[in-house]
mmCIF file of C-alpha atoms and ligand atoms in Angstrom:
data_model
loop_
_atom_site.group_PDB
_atom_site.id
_atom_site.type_symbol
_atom_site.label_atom_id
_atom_site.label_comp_id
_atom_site.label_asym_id
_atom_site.label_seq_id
_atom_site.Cartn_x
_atom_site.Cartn_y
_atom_site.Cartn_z
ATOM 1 C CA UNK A 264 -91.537 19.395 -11.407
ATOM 2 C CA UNK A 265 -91.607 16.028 -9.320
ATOM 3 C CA UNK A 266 -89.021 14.125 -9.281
ATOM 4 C CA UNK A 267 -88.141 10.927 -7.687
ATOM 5 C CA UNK A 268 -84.545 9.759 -7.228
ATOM 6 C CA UNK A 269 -83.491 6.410 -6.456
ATOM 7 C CA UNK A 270 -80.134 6.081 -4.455
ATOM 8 C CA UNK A 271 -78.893 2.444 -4.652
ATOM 9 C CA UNK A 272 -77.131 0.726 -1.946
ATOM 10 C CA UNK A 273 -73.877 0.115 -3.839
ATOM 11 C CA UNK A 274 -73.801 4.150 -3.478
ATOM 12 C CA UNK A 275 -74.835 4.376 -0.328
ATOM 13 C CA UNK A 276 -72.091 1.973 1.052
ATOM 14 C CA UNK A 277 -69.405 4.298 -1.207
ATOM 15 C CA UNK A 278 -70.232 7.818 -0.486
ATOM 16 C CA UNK A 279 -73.934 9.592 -0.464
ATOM 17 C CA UNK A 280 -72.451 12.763 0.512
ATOM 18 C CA UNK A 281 -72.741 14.585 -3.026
ATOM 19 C CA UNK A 282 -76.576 13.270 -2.987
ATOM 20 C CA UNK A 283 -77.364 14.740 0.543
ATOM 21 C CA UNK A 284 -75.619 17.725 -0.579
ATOM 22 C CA UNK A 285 -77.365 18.048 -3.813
ATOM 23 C CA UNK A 286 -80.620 17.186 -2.538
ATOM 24 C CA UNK A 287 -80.866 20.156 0.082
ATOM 25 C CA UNK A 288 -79.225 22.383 -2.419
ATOM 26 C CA UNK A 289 -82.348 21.949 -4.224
ATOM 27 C CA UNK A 290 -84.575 21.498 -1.308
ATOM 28 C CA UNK A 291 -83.127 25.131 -0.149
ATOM 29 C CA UNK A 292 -82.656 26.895 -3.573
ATOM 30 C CA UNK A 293 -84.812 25.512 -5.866
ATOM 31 C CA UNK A 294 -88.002 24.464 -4.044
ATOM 32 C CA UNK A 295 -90.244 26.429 -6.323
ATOM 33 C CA UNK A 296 -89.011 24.235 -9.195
ATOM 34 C CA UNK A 297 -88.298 20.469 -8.042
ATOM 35 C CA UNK A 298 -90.299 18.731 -5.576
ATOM 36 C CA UNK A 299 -87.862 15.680 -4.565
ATOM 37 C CA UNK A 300 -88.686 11.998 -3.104
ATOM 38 C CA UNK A 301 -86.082 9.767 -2.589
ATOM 39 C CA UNK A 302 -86.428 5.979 -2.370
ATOM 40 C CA UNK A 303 -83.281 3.869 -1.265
ATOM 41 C CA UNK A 304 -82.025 0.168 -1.744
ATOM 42 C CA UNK A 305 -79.235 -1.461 0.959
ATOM 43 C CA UNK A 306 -78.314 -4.572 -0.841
ATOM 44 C CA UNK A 307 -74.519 -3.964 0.259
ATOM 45 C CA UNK A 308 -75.746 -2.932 3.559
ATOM 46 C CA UNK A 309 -78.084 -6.240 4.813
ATOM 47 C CA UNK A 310 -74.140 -8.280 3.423
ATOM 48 C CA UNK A 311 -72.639 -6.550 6.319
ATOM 49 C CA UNK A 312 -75.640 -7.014 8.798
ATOM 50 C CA UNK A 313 -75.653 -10.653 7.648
ATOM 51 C CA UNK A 314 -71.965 -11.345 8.393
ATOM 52 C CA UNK A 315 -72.107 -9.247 11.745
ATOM 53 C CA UNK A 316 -74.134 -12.337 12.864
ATOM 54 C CA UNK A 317 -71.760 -14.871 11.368
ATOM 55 C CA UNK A 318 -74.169 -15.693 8.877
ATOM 56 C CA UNK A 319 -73.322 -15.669 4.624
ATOM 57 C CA UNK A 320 -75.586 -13.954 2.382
ATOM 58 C CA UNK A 321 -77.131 -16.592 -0.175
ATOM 59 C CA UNK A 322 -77.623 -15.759 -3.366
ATOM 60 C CA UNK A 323 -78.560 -18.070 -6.371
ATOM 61 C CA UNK A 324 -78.949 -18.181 -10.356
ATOM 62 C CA UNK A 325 -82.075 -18.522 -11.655
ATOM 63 C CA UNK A 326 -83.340 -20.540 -14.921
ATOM 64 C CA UNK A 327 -83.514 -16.793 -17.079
ATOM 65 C CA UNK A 328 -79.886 -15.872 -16.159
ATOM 66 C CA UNK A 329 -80.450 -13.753 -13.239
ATOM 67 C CA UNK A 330 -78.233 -14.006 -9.718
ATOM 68 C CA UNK A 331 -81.274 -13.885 -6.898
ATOM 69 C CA UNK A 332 -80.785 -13.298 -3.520
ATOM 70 C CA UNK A 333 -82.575 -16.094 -1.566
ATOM 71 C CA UNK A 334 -84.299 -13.760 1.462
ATOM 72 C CA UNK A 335 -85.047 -16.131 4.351
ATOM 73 C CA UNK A 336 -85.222 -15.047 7.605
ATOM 74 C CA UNK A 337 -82.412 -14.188 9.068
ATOM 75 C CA UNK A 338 -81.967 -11.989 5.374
ATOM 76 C CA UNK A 339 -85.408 -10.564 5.959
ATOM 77 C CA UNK A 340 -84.047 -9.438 9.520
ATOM 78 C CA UNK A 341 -81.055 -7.867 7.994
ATOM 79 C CA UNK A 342 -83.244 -6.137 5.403
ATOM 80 C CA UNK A 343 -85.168 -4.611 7.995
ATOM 81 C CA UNK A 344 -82.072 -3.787 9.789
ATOM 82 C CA UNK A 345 -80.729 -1.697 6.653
ATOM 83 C CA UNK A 346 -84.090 -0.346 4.827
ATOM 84 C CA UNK A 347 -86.152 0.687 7.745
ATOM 85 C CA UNK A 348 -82.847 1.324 10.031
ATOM 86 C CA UNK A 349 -79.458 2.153 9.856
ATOM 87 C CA UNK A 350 -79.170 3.413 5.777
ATOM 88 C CA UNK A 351 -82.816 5.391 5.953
ATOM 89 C CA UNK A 352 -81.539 7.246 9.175
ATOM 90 C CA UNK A 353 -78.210 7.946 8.214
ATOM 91 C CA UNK A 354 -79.872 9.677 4.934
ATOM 92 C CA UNK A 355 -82.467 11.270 7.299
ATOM 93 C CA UNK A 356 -79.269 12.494 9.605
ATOM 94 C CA UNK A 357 -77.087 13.577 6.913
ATOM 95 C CA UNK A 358 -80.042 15.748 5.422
ATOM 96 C CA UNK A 359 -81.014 17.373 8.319
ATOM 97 C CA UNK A 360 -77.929 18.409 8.821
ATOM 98 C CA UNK A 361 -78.125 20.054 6.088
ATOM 99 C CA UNK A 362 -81.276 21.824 6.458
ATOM 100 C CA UNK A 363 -83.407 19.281 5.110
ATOM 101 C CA UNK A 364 -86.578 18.375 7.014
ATOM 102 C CA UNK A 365 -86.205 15.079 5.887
ATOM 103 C CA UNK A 366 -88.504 11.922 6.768
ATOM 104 C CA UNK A 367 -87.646 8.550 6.631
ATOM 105 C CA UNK A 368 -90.442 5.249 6.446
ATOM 106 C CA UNK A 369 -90.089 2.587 4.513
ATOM 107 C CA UNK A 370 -92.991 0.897 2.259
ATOM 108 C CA UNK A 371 -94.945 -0.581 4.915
ATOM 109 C CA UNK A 372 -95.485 2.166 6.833
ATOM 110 C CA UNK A 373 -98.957 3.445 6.676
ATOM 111 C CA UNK A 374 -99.291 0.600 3.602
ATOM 112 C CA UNK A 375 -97.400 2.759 1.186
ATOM 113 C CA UNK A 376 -95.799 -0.190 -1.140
ATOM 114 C CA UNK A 377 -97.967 -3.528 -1.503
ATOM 115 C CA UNK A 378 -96.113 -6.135 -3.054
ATOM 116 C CA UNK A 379 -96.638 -9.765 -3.739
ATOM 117 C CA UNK A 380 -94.759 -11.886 -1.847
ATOM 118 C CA UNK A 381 -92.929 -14.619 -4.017
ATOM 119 C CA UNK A 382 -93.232 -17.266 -1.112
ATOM 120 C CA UNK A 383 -90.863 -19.684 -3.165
ATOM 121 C CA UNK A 384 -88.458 -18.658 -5.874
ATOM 122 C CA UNK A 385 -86.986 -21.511 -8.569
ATOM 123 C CA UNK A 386 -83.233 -21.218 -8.606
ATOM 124 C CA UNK A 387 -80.710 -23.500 -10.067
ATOM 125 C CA UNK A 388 -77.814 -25.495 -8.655
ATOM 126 C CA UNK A 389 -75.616 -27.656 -10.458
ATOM 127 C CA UNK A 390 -78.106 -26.477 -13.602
ATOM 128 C CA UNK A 391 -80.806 -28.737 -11.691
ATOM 129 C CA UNK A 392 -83.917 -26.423 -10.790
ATOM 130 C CA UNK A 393 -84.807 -26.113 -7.278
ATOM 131 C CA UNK A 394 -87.690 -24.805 -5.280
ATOM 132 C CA UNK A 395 -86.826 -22.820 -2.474
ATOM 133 C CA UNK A 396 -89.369 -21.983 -0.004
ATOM 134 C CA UNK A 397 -89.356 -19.242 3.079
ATOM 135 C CA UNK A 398 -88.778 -16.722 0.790
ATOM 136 C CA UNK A 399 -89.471 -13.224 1.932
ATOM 137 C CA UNK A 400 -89.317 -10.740 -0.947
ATOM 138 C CA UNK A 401 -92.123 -9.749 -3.607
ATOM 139 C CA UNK A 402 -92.977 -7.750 -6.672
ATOM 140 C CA UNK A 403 -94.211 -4.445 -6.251
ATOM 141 C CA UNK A 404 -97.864 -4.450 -7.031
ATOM 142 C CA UNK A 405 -99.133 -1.085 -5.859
ATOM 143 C CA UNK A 406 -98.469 1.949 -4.461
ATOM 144 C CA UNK A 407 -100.165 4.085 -1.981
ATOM 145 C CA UNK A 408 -99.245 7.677 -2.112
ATOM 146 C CA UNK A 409 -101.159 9.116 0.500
ATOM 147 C CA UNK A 410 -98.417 9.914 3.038
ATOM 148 C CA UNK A 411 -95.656 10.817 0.564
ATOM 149 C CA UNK A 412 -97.913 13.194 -0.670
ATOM 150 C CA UNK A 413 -99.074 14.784 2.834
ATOM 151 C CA UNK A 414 -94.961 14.992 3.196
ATOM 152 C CA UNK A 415 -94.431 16.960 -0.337
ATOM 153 C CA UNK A 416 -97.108 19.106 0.676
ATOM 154 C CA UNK A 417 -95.463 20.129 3.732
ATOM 155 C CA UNK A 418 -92.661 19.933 2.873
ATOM 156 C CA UNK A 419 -90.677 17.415 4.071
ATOM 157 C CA UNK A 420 -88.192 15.539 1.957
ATOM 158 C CA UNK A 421 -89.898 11.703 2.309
ATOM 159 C CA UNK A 422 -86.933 9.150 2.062
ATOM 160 C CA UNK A 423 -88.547 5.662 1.295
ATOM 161 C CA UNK A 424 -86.423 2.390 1.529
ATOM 162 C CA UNK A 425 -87.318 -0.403 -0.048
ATOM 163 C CA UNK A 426 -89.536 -2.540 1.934
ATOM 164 C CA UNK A 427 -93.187 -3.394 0.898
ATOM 165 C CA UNK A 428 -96.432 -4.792 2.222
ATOM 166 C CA UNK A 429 -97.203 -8.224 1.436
ATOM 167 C CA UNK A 430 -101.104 -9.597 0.721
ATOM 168 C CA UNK A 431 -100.969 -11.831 4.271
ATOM 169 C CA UNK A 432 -99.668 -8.919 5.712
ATOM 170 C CA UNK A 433 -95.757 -9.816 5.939
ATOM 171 C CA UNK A 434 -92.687 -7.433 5.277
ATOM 172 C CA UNK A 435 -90.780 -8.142 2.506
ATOM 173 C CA UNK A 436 -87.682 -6.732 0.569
ATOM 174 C CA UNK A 437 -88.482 -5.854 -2.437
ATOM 175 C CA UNK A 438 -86.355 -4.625 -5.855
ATOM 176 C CA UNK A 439 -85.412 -0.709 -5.006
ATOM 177 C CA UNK A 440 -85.701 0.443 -8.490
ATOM 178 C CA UNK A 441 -89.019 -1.174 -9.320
ATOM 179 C CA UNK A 442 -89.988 0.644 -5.869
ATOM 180 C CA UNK A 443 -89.242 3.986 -7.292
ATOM 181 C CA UNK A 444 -90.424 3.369 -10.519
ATOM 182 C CA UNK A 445 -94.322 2.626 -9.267
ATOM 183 C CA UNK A 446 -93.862 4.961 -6.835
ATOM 184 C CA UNK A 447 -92.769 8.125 -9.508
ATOM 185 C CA UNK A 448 -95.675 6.519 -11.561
ATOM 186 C CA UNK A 449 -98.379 6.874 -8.729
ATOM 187 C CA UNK A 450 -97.016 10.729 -8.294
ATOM 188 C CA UNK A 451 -97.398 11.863 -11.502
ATOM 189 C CA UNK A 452 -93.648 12.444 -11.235
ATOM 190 C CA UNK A 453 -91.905 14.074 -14.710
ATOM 191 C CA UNK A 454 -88.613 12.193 -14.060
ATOM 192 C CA UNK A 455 -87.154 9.043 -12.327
ATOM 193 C CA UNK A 456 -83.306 9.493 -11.881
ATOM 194 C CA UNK A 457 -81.454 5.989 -10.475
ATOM 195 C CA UNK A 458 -78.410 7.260 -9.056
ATOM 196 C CA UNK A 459 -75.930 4.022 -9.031
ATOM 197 C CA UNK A 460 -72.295 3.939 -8.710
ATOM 198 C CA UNK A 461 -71.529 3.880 -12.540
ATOM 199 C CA UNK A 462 -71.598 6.840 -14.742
ATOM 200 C CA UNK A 463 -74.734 5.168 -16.661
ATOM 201 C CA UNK A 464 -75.465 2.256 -19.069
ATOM 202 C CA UNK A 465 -72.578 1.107 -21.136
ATOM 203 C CA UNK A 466 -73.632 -1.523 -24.082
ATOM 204 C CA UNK A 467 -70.591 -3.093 -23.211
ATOM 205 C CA UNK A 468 -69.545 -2.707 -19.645
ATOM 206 C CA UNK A 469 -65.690 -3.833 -20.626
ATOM 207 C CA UNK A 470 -65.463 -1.484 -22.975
ATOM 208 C CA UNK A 471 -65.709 2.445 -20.628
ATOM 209 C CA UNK A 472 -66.236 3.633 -24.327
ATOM 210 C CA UNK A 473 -69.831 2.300 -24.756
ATOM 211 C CA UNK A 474 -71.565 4.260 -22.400
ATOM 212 C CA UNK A 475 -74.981 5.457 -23.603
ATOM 213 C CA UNK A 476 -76.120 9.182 -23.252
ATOM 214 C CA UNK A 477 -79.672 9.018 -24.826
ATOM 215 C CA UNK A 478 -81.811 6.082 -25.691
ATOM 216 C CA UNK A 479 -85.330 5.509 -26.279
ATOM 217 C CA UNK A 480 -87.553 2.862 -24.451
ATOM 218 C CA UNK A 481 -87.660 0.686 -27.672
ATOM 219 C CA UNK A 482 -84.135 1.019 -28.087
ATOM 220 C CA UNK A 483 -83.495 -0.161 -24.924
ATOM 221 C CA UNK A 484 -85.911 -2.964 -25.261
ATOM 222 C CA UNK A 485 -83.452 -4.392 -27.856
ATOM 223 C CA UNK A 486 -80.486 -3.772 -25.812
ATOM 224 C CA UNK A 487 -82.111 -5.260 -22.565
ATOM 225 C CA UNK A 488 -81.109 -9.012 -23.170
ATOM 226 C CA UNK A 489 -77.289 -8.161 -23.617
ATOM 227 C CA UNK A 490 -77.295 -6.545 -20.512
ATOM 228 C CA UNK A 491 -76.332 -8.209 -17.032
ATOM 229 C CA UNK A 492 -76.682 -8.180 -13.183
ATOM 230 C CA UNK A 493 -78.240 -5.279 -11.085
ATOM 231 C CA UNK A 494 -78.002 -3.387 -14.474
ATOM 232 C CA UNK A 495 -80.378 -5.545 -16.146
ATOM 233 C CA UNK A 496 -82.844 -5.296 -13.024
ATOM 234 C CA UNK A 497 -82.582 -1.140 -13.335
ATOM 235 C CA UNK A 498 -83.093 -1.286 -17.251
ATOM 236 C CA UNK A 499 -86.304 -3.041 -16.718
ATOM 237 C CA UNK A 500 -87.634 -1.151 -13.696
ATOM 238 C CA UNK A 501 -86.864 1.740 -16.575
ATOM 239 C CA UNK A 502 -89.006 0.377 -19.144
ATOM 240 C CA UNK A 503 -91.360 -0.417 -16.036
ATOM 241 C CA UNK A 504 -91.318 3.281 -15.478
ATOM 242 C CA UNK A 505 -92.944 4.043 -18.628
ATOM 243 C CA UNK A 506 -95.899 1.940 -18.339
ATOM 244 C CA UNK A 507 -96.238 3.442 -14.859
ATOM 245 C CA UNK A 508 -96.875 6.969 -16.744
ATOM 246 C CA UNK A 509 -93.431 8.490 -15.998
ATOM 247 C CA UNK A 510 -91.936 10.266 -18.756
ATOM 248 C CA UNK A 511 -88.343 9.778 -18.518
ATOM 249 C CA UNK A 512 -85.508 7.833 -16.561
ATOM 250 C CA UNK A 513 -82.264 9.248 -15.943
ATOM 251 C CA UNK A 514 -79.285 6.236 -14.836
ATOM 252 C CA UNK A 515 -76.012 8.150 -13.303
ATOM 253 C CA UNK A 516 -73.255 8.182 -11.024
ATOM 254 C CA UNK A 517 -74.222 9.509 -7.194
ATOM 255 C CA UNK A 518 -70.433 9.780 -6.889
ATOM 256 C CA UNK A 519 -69.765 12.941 -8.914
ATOM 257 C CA UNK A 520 -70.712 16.742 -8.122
ATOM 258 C CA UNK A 521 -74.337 17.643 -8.068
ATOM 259 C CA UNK A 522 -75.583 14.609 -9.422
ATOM 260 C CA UNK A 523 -79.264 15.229 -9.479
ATOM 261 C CA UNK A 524 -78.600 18.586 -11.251
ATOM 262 C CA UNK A 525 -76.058 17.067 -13.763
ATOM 263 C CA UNK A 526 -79.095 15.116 -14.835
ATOM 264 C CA UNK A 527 -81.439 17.342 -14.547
ATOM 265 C CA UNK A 528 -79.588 19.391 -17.105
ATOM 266 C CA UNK A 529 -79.141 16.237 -19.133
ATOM 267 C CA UNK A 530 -75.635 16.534 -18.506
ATOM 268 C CA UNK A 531 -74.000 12.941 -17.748
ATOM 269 C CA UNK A 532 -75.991 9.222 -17.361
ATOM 270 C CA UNK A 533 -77.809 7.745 -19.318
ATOM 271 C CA UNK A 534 -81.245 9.605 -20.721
ATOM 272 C CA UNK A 535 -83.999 7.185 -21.359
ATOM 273 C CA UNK A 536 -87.023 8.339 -23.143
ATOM 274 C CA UNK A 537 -90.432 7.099 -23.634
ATOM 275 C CA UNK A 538 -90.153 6.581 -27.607
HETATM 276 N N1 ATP B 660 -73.761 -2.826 -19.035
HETATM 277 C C1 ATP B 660 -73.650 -2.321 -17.808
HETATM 278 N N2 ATP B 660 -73.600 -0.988 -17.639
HETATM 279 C C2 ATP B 660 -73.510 -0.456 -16.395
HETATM 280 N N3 ATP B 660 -73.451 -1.208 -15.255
HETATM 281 C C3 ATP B 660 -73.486 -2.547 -15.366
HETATM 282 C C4 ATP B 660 -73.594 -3.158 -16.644
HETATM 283 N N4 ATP B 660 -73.615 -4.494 -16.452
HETATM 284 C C5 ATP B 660 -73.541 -4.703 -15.122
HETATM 285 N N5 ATP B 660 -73.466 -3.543 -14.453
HETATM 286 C C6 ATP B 660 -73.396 -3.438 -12.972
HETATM 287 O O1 ATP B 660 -74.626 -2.917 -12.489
HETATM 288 C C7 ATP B 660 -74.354 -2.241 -11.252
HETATM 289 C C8 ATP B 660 -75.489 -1.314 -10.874
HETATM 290 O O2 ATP B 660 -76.594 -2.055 -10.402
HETATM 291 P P1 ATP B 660 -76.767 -2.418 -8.837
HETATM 292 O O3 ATP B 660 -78.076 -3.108 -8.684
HETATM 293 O O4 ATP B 660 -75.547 -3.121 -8.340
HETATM 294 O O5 ATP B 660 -76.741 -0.985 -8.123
HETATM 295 P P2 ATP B 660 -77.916 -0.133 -7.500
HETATM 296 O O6 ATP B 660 -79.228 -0.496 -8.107
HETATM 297 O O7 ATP B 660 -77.454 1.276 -7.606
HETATM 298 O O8 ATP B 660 -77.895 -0.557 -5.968
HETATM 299 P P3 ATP B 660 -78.977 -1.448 -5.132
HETATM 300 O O9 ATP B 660 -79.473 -2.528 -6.041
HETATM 301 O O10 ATP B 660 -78.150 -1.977 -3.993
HETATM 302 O O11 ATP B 660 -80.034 -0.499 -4.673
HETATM 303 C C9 ATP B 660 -73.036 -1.541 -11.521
HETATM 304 O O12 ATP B 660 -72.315 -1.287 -10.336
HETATM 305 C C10 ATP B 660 -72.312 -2.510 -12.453
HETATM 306 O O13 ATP B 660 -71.381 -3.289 -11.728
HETATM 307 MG MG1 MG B 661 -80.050 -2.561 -8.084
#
């Protein structure tokens, strides 16, 4: 079974330890079973690299409601700093430590993400629209799964963070969860599992009641609009998922016990199948 897990920067900057322990539990136990890629984000992580130089991260709303980080430069610099640097090789350290022959790359290495590159995105301030320019992140527009699946073969554990390929040839940052989802889809994989730092999707994130154990894509489609911020973002790189030919998408807490098993057992997160 292939399987793909996204680990999200807001866990990474917590604790990844139960991931990098879960992962080469697998990786050492159950390797006839589970074949495992990971793909990471570092949205926390390019904050820090962005203050360390004294400079603020920007971030923006856009006309549909979204908060968008603006990715100029010096943020492009940072995400390069965090994807293809210091959160892939800590994950590369931690599993090897463990075991793991782990290898870490990030999308444009050997051309294994293309994205589009946005160039400008339309944000608003003071509810006027504005075109910003400079901007260095895209949409994930294809995937090329040579490498990654060279490293499964051999069996490496490929960790991918979430940097792409653009059309003119330029790195850019792209959304970590979309990532995953095109990449799970170009693999064939049976299951994408987005491990986050909540326990899964709650229909109402005040209310620690609401969380949702099992919902179907068109379900979700309904329940898309009320959600909000990176949530919304993973609950359409779900539905994403789906087109991309994967057959279910597991949303669940890195921070507990054997994560990846929990869901693998369909204990815990959120269960989101293609009906
Ligand atoms: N209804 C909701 N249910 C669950 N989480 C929600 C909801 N609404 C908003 N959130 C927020 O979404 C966050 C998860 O998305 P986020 O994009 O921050 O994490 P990630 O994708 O794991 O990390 P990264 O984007 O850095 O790779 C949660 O930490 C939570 O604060
Ligand atoms: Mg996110």
């Amino acid at each position: 079974m292939r399987v793909v897990i996204k680990v999200g920067g807001a866990l990474i900057a917590k604790n990844f330890e139960n991931v990098v322990e879960d992962i080469s539990n697998i990786y050492l136990k159950l390797s006839d079973k589970y074949e495992l890629v990971v793909v990471h984000g570092g949205g926390p992580q390019i904050n820090e690299i962005l203050r360390s130089m004294n400079k603020e991260p920007k971030y923006f709303k856009t006309p549909s409601g979204y908060t968008t980080r603006y990715t100029d430069q010096e943020a492009i610099s940072a995400a390069i700093m965090s994807l293809g640097g210091l959160n892939n090789k800590r994950l590369v350290e931690a599993l090897q430590k463990r075991g793991v022959n782990a290898f870490g790359f990030t999308g444009i290495d050997g051309g294994t993400i293309d994205a589009v590159r946005k160039d400008k995105i339309v944000v608003l301030v003071n509810n006027k629209k504005l075109i910003k320019r400079g901007e260095y992140s895209g949409k994930v527009n294809s995937i090329n799964p040579q490498i990654i699946k060279f490293l499964l073969k051999n069996k490496y554990i490929p960790v991918i963070g979430a940097l792409a390929r653009s059309e003119e040839g330029d790195i850019v940052n792209v959304d970590g969860d979309r990532a995953a989802s095109q990449v799970a889809g170009s693999l064939d994989a049976d299951v994408l599992i987005s491990l986050t730092d909540v326990e899964g999707i709650y229909r109402n994130f005040e209310d620690k009641n609401s969380m949702i154990k099992s919902i179907s894509r068109i379900q979700l489609e309904e329940l898309i609009e009320r959600l909000e911020g990176g949530m919304k973002k993973k609950a359409y790189a779900a539905l994403e998922s789906f087109k991309n030919g994967v057959k279910k998408v597991i949303i669940c807490s890195g921070l507990i016990d054997s994560p990846i098993l929990n869901a693998l057992e369909e204990n815990g997160g959120t269960s989101v199948h293609d009906a």
